[in-house]
PDB file of C-alpha atoms in Angstrom:
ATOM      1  CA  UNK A  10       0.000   0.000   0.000  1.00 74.00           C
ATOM      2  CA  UNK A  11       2.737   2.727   0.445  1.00 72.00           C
ATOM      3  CA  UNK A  12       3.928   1.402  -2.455  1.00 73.00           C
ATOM      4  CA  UNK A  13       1.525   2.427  -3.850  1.00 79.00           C
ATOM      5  CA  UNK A  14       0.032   5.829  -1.878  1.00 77.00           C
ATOM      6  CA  UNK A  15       3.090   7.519  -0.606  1.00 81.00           C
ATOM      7  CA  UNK A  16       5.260   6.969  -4.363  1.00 81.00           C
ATOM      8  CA  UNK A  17       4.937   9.990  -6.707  1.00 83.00           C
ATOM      9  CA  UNK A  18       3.140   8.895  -9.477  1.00 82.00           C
ATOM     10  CA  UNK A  19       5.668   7.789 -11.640  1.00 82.00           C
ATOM     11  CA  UNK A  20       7.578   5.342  -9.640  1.00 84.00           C
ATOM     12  CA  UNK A  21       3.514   4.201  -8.786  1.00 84.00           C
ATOM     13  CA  UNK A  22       2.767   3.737 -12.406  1.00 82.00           C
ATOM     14  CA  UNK A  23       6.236   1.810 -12.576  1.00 84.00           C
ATOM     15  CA  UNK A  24       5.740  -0.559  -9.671  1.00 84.00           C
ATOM     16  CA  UNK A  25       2.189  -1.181 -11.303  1.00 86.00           C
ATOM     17  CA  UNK A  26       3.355  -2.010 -14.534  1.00 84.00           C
ATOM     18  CA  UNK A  27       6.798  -3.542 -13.423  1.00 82.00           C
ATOM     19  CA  UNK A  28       6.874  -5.299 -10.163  1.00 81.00           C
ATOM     20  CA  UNK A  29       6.858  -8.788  -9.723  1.00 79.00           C
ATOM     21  CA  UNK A  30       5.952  -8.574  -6.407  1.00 82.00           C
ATOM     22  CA  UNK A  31       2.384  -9.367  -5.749  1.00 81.00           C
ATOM     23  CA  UNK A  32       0.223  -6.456  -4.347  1.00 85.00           C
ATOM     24  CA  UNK A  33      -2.902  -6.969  -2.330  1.00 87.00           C
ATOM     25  CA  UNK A  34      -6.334  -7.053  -3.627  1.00 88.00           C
ATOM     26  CA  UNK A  35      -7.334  -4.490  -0.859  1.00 89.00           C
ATOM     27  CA  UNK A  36      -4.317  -1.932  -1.416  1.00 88.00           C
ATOM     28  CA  UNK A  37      -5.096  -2.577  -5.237  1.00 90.00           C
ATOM     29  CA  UNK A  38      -8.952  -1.619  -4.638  1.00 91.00           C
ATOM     30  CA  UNK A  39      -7.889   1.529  -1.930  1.00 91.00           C
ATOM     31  CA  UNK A  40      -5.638   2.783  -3.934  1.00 88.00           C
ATOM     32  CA  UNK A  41      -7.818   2.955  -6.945  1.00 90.00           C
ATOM     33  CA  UNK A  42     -10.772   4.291  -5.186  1.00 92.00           C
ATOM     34  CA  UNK A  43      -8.737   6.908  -3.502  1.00 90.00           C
ATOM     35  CA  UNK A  44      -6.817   7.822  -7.030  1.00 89.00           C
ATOM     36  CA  UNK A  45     -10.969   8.040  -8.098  1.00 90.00           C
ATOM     37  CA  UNK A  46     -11.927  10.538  -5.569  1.00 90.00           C
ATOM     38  CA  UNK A  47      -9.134  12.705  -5.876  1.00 87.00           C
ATOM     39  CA  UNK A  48      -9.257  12.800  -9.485  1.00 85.00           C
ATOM     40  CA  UNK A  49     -12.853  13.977  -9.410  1.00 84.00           C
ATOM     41  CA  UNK A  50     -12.593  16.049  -6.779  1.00 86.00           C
ATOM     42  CA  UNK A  51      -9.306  18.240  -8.284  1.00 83.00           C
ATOM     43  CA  UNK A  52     -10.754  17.894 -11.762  1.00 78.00           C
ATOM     44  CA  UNK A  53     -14.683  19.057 -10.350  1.00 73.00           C
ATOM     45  CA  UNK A  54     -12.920  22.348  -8.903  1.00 78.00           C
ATOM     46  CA  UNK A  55     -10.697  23.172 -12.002  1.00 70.00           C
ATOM     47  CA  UNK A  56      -7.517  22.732 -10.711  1.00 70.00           C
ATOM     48  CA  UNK A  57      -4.698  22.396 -13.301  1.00 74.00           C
ATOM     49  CA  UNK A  58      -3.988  18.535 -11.960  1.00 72.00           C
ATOM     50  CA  UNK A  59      -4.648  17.199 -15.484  1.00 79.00           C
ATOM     51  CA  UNK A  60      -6.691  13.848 -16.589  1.00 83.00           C
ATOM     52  CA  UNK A  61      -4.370  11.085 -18.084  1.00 84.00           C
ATOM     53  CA  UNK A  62      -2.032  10.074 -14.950  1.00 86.00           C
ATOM     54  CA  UNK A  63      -4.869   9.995 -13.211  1.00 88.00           C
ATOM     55  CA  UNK A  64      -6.464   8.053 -15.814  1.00 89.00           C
ATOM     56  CA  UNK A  65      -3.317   5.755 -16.079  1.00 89.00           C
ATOM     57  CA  UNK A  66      -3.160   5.026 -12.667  1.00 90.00           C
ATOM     58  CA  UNK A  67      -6.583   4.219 -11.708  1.00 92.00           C
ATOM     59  CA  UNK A  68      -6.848   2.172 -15.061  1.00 92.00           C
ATOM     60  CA  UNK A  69      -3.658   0.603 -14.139  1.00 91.00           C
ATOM     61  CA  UNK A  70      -4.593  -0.242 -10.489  1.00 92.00           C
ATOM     62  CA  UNK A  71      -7.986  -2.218 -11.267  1.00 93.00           C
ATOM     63  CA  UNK A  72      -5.806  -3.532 -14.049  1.00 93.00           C
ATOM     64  CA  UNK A  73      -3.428  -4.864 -11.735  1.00 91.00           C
ATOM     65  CA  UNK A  74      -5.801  -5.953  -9.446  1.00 93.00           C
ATOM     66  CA  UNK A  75      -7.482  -8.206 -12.204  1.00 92.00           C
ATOM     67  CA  UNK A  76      -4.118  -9.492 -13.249  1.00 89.00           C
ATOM     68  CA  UNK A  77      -2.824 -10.359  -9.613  1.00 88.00           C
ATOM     69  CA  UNK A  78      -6.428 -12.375  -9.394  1.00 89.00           C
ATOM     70  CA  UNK A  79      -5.603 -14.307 -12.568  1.00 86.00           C
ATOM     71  CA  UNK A  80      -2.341 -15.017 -10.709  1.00 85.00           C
ATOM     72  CA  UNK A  81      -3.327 -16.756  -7.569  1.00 85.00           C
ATOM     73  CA  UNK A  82      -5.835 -18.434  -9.748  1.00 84.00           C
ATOM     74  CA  UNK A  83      -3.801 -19.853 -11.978  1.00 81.00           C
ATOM     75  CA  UNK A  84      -0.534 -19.607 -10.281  1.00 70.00           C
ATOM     76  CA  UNK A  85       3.016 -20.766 -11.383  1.00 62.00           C
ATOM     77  CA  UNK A  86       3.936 -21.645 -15.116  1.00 58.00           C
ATOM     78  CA  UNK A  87       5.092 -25.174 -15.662  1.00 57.00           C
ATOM     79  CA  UNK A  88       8.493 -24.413 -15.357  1.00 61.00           C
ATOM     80  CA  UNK A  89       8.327 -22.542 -12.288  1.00 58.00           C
ATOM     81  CA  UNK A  90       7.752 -19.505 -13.839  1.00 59.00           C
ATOM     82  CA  UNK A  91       5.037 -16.890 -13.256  1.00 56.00           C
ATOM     83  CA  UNK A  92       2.571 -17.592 -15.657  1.00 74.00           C
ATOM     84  CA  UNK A  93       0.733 -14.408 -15.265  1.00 80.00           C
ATOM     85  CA  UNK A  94       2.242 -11.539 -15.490  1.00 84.00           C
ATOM     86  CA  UNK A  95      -0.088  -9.041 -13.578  1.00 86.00           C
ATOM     87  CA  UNK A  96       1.914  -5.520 -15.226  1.00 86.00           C
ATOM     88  CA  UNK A  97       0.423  -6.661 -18.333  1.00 89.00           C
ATOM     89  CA  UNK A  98      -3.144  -6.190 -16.902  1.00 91.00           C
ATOM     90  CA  UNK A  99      -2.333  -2.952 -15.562  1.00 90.00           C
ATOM     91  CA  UNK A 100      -1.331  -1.257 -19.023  1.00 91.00           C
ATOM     92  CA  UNK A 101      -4.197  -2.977 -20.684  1.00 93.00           C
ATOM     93  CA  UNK A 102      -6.708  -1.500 -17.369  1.00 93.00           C
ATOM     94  CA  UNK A 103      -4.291   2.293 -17.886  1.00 92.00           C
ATOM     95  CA  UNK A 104      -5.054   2.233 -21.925  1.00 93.00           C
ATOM     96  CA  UNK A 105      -8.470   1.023 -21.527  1.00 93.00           C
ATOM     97  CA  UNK A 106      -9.397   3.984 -18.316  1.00 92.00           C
ATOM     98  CA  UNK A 107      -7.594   6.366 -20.832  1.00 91.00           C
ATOM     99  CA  UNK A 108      -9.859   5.181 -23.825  1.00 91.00           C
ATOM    100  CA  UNK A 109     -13.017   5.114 -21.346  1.00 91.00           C
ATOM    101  CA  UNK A 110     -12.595   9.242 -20.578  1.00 89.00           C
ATOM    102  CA  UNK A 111     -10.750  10.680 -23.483  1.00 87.00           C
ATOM    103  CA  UNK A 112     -12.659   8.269 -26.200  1.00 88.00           C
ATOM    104  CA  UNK A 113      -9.424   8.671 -28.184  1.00 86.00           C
ATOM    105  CA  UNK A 114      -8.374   5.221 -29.684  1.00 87.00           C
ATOM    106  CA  UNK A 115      -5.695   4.809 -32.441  1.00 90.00           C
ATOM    107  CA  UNK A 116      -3.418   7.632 -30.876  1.00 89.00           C
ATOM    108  CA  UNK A 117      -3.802   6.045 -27.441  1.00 87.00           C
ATOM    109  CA  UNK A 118      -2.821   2.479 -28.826  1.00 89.00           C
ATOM    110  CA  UNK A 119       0.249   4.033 -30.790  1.00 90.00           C
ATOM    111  CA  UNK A 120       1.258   6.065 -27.625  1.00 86.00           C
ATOM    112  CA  UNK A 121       1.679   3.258 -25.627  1.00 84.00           C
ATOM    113  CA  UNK A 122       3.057   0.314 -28.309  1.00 85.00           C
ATOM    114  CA  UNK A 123       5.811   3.395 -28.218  1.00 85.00           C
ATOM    115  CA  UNK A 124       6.043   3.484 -24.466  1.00 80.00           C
ATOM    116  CA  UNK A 125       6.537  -0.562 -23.663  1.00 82.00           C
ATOM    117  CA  UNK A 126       8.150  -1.217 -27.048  1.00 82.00           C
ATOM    118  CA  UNK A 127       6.426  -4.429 -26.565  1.00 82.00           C
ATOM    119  CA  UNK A 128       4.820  -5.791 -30.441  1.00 84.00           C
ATOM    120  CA  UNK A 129       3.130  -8.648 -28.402  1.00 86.00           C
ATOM    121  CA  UNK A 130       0.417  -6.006 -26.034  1.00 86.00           C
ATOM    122  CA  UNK A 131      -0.543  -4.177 -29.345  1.00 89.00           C
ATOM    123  CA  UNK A 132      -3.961  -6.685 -30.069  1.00 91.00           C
ATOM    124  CA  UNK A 133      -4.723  -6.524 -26.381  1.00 91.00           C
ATOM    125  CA  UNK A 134      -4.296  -2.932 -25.771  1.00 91.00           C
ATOM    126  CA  UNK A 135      -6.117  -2.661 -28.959  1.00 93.00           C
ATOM    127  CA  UNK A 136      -9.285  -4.398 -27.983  1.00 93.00           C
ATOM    128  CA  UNK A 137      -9.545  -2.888 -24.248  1.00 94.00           C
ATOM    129  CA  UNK A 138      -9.518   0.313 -25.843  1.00 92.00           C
ATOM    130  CA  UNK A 139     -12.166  -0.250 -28.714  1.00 93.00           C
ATOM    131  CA  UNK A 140     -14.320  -1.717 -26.275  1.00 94.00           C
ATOM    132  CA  UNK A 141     -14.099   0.985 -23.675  1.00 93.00           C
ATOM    133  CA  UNK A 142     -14.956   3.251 -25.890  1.00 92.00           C
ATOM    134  CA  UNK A 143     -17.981   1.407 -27.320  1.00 94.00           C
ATOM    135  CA  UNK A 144     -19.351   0.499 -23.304  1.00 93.00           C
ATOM    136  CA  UNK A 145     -18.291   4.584 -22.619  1.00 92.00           C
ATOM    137  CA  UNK A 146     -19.910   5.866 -25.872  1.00 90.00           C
ATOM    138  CA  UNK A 147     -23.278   4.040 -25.180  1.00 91.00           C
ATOM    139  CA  UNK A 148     -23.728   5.085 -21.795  1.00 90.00           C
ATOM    140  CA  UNK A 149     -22.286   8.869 -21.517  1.00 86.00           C
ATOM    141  CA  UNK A 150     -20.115  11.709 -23.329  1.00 84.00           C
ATOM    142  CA  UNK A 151     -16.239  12.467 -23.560  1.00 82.00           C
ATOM    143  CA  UNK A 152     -15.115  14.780 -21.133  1.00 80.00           C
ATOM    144  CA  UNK A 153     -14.445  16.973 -23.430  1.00 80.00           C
ATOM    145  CA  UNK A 154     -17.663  16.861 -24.861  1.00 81.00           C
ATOM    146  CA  UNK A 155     -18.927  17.462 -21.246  1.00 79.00           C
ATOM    147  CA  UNK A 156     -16.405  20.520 -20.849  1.00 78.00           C
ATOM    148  CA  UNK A 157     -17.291  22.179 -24.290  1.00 81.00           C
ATOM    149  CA  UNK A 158     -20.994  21.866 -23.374  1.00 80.00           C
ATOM    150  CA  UNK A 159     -20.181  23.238 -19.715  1.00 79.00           C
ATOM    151  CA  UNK A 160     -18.403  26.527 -21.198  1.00 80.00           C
ATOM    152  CA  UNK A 161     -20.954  27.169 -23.444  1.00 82.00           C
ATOM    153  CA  UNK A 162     -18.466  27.119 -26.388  1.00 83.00           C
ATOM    154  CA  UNK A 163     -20.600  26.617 -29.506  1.00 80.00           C
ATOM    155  CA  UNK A 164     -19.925  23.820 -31.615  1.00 76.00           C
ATOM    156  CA  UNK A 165     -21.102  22.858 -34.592  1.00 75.00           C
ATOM    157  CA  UNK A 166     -21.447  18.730 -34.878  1.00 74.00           C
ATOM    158  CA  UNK A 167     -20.863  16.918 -37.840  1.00 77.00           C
ATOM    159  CA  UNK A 168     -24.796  16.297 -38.447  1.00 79.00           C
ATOM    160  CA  UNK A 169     -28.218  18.511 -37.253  1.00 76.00           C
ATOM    161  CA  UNK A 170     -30.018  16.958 -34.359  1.00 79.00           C
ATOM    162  CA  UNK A 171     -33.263  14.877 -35.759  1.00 81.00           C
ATOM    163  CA  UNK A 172     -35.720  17.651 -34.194  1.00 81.00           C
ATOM    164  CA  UNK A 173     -33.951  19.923 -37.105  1.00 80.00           C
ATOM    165  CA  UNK A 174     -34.559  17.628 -40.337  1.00 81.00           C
ATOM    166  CA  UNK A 175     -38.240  18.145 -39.910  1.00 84.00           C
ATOM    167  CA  UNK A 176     -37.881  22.166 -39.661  1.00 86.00           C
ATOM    168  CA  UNK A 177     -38.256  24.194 -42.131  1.00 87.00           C
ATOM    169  CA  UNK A 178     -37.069  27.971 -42.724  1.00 83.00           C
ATOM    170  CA  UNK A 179     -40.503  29.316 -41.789  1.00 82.00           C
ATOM    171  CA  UNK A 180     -40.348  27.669 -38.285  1.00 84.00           C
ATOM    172  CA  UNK A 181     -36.900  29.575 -37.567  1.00 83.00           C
ATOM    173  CA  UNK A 182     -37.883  33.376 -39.028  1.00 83.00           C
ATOM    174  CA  UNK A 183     -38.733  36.284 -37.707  1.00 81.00           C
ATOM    175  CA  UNK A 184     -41.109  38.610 -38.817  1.00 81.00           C
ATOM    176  CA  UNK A 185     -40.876  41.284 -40.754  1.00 83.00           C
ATOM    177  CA  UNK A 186     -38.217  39.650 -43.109  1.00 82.00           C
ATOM    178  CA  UNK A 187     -35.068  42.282 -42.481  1.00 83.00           C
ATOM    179  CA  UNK A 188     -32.948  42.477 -46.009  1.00 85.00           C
ATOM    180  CA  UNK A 189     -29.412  43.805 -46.636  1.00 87.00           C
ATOM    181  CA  UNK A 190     -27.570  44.880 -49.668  1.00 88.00           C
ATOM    182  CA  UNK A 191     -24.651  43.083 -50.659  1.00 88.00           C
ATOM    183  CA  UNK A 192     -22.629  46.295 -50.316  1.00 90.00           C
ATOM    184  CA  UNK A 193     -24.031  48.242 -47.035  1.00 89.00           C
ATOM    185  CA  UNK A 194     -22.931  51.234 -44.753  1.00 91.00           C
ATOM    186  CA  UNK A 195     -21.598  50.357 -41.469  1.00 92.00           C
ATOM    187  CA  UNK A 196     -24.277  52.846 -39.704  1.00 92.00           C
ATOM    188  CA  UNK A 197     -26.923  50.921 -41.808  1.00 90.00           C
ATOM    189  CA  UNK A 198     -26.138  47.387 -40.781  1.00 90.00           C
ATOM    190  CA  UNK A 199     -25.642  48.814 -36.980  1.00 91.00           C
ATOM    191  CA  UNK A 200     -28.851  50.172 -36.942  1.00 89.00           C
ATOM    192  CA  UNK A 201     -30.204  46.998 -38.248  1.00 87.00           C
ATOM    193  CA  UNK A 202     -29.058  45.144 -35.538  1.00 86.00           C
ATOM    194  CA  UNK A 203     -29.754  46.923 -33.537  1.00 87.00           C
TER     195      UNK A 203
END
């Protein structure tokens, strides 16, 4: 647990991915839950503590904790060796958290084949983060989404909401029709909006 808790958050992201030594389930499931709350609570009041560490180590935490599972489950290898390799779990949990709140998918996958190097993670990583996405998309929006709508920054998506296909010009005008010249006065177009 202080592994874990009291590491800065790189040396925690390295002992998840990394260590061979087996962490506890309830460490595993504090840890994450903690990394949760804080996350949301920093992120809620707009405090510049950014989203994908976070992301990457709650991801990799319930990651781990799966993988360490599948370990004492299974157990040794047949030579000895561990068959399970729980920091495997954790970068597929980090990529698929990552995918989950961000919704961003090739990028994510080519980001982290470049971090591990490793040719072998690229199909797993790949389908953790396609279906995070797909179980995210159907059930809410992208943070960003979420902060664009929160700002009030208009945005223009790629296709009209259904309520628009059935309206017509008439439904949107005002009345009096206002026209304009294709060359007007400055005063003139004031005064028209006006």
């Amino acid at each position: 647990a202080a592994t874990l808790a009291m590491a800065p958050a790189e040396q925690t992201i390295k002992a998840l991915f990394h260590d061979q030594d087996a962490f506890s389930a309830a460490a595993l499931v504090a840890y994450a839950c903690a990394a949760f709350a804080l996350a949301v609570l920093t992120y809620g009041i707009a405090v510049p503590s950014g989203l994908f560490v976070p992301c990457i180590l709650i991801g990799g935490a319930l990651g781990r904790l799966w993988g360490e599972w599948l370990r004492a489950t299974i157990g040794q290898g047949v030579d000895g060796g561990v068959a399970i390799q729980p920091g495997i779990y954790a970068v597929v949990g980090a990529a698929a958290m990552l995918s989950s709140v961000t919704r961003i998918t090739i990028t994510l996958v080519v980001i982290l084949y470049e971090t591990t190097n490793e040719l072998y993670l690229i199909t797993p990583i790949m389908a953790a983060v396609l279906v995070a996405k797909w179980v995210a998309d159907r059930w809410s929006v992208s943070v960003y989404d979420l902060h664009i709508e929160l700002k009030c920054i208009p945005l223009i998506k790629h296709s009209p909401p259904r309520e628009l296909t059935r309206l017509v010009a008439r439904d949107v005008m005002a009345a009096p029709v206002v026209t304009l010249r294709s060359i007007e006065h400055v005063g003139e177009l004031a005064a028209v909006l006006d």
